[in-house]
Coordinates of C-alpha atoms in Angstrom, one line a residue:
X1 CA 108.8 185.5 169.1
X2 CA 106.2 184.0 166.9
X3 CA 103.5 181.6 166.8
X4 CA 103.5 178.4 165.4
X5 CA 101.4 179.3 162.7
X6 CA 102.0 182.9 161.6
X7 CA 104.5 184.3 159.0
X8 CA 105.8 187.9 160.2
X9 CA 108.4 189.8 158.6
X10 CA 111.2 190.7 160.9
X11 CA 114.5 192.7 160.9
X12 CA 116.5 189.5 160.9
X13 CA 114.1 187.2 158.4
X14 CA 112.8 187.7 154.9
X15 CA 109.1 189.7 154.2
X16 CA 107.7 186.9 153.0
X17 CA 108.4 183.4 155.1
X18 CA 106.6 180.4 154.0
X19 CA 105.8 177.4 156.6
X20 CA 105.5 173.7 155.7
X21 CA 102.1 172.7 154.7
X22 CA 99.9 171.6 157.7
X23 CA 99.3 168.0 155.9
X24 CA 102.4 166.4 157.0
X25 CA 104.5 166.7 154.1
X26 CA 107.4 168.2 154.2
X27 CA 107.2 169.9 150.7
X28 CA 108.0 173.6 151.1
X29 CA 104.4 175.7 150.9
X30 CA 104.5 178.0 147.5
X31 CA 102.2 180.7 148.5
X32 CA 103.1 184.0 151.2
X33 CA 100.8 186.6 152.9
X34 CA 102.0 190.2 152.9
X35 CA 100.3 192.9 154.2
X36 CA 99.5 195.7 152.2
X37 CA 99.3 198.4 154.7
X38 CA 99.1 196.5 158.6
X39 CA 95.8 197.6 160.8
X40 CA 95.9 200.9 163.4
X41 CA 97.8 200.2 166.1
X42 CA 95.2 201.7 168.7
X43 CA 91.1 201.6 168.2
X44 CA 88.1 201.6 170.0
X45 CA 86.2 198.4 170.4
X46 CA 83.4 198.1 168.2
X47 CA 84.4 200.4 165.5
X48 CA 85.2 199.7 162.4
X49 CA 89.0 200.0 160.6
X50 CA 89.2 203.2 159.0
X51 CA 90.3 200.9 155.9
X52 CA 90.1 197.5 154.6
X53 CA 92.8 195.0 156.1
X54 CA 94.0 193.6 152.8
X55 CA 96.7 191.4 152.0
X56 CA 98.7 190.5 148.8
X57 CA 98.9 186.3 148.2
X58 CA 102.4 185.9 146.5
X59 CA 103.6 182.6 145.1
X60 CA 107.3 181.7 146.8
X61 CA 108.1 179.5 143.9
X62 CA 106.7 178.9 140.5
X63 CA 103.8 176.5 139.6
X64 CA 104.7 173.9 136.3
X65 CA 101.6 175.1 134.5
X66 CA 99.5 178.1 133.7
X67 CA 96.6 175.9 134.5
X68 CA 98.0 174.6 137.1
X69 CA 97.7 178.0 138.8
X70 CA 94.1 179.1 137.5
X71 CA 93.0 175.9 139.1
X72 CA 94.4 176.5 142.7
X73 CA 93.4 180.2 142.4
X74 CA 89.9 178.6 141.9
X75 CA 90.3 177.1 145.4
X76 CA 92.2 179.1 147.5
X77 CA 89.9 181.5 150.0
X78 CA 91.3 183.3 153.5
X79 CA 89.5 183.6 156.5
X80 CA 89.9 186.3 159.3
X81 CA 90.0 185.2 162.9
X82 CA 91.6 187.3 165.9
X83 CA 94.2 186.1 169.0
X84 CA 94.8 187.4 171.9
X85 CA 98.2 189.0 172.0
X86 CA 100.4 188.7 175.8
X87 CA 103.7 189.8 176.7
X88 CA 105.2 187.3 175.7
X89 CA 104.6 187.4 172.4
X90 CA 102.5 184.3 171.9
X91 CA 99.1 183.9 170.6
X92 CA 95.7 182.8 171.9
X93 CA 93.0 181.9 168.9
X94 CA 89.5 183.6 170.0
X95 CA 86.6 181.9 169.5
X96 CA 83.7 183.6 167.6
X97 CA 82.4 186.7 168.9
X98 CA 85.5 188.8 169.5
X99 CA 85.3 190.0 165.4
X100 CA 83.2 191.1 163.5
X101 CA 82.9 192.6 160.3
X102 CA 80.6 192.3 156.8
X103 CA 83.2 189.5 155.5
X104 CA 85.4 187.7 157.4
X105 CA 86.4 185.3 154.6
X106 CA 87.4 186.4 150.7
X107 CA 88.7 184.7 147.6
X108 CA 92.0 185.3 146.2
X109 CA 91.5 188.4 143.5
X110 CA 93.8 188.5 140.6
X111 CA 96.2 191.3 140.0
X112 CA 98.2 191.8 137.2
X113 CA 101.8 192.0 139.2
X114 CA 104.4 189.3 138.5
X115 CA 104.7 186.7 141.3
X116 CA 101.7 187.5 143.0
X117 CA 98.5 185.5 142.5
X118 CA 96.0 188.1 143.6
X119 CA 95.0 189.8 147.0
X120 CA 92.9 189.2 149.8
X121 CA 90.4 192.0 151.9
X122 CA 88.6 192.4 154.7
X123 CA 86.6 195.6 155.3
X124 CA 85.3 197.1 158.2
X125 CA 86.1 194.9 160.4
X126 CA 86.0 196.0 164.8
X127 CA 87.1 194.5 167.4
X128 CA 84.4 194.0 170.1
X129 CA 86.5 193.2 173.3
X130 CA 89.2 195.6 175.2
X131 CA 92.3 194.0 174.9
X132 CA 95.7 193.1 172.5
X133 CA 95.1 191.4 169.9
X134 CA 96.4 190.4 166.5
X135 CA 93.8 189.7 163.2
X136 CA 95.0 186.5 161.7
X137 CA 94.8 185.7 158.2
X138 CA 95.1 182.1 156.9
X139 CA 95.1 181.2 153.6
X140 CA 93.2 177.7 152.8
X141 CA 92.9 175.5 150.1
X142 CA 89.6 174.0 149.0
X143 CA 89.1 170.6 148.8
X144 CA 86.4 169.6 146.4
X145 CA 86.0 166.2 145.1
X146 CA 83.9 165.6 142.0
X147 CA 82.8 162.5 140.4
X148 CA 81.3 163.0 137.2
X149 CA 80.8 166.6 137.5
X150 CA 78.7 166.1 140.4
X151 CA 80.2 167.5 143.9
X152 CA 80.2 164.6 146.4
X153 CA 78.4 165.5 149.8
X154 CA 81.3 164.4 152.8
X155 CA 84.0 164.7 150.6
X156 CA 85.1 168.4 151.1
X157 CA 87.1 170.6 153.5
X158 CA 90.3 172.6 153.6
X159 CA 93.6 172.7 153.6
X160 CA 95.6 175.1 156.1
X161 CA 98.6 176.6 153.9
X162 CA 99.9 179.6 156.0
X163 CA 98.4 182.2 157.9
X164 CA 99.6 186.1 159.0
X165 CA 99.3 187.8 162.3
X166 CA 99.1 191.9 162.1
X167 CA 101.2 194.0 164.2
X168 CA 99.2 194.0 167.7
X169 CA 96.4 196.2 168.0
X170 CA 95.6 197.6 171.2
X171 CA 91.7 198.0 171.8
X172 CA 90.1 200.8 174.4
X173 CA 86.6 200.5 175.5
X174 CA 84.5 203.2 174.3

């Protein structure tokens, strides 16, 4: 019923499901995406959501240190991609094109709520295609090595730690 790489709440699983982290460890991931409020269910393509898709990052166990957790807050951003939704209930990534918006990557913002490390938003974004689809939100680590104080050129990238699918949104030509 769901893809590989989403976390979905469900009637017979918790909210907030973590997945193992994509580097081939098998130490459970400590962070959960939770929809604030999930997208229309129906839209026109090329319009914007009436509100910002946003999403609350919660932390599924503690961290050892306080600074521990400023510094991955430092490096966590999400990035919002769409799939292709089918009967079946699998997903298809889309390549570029297919959404658009004025951001489709944010940092983690602080809030002030226990067990939360902050939230995640995406405004105005439309789907340009007629179709089913799903707005995915994965949640990625930064990798940025540092030698000296001096970022080194070839030595950077992201981490994959888990990633949301919306509730399927069904998109009429206008």
């Amino acid at each position: 019923r769901h893809s590989c790489c989403a976390t979905r709440p469900s009637e017979d699983q918790p909210k907030a499901t973590s997945k193992l982290a994509q580097n081939g460890n098998s130490t459970p991931n400590p962070f959960s995406l939770e929809p604030i409020d999930q997208p229309p269910d129906q839209i026109q393509a090329g319009i914007p959501l009436s509100s910002p898709y946003t999403l609350r990052v919660d932390l599924l166990r503690k961290f050892s240190s306080t600074g521990s957790l400023d510094r991955d807050r430092g490096r966590l951003m999400a990035v919002a991609t769409l799939v292709a939704a089918d009967s079946n209930a699998s997903s298809t990534p889309l390549g570029p094109g297919f959404l658009t918006g004025p951001q489709l990557a944010d940092t983690v913002h602080p809030t002030p709520s226990p067990g939360t490390l902050g939230e995640v938003s995406f405004p105005d974004l439309a789907i340009l295609s007629v179709g089913t689809f799903r707005i995915r939100v994965t949640l990625l680590r930064m990798n940025i090595t540092a030698h000296a104080g001096v970022i080194m050129p070839g030595l950077q990238g992201a981490t994959s730690l888990v990633s949301f699918d919306s509730e399927p949104i069904s998109v009429a030509g206008s």
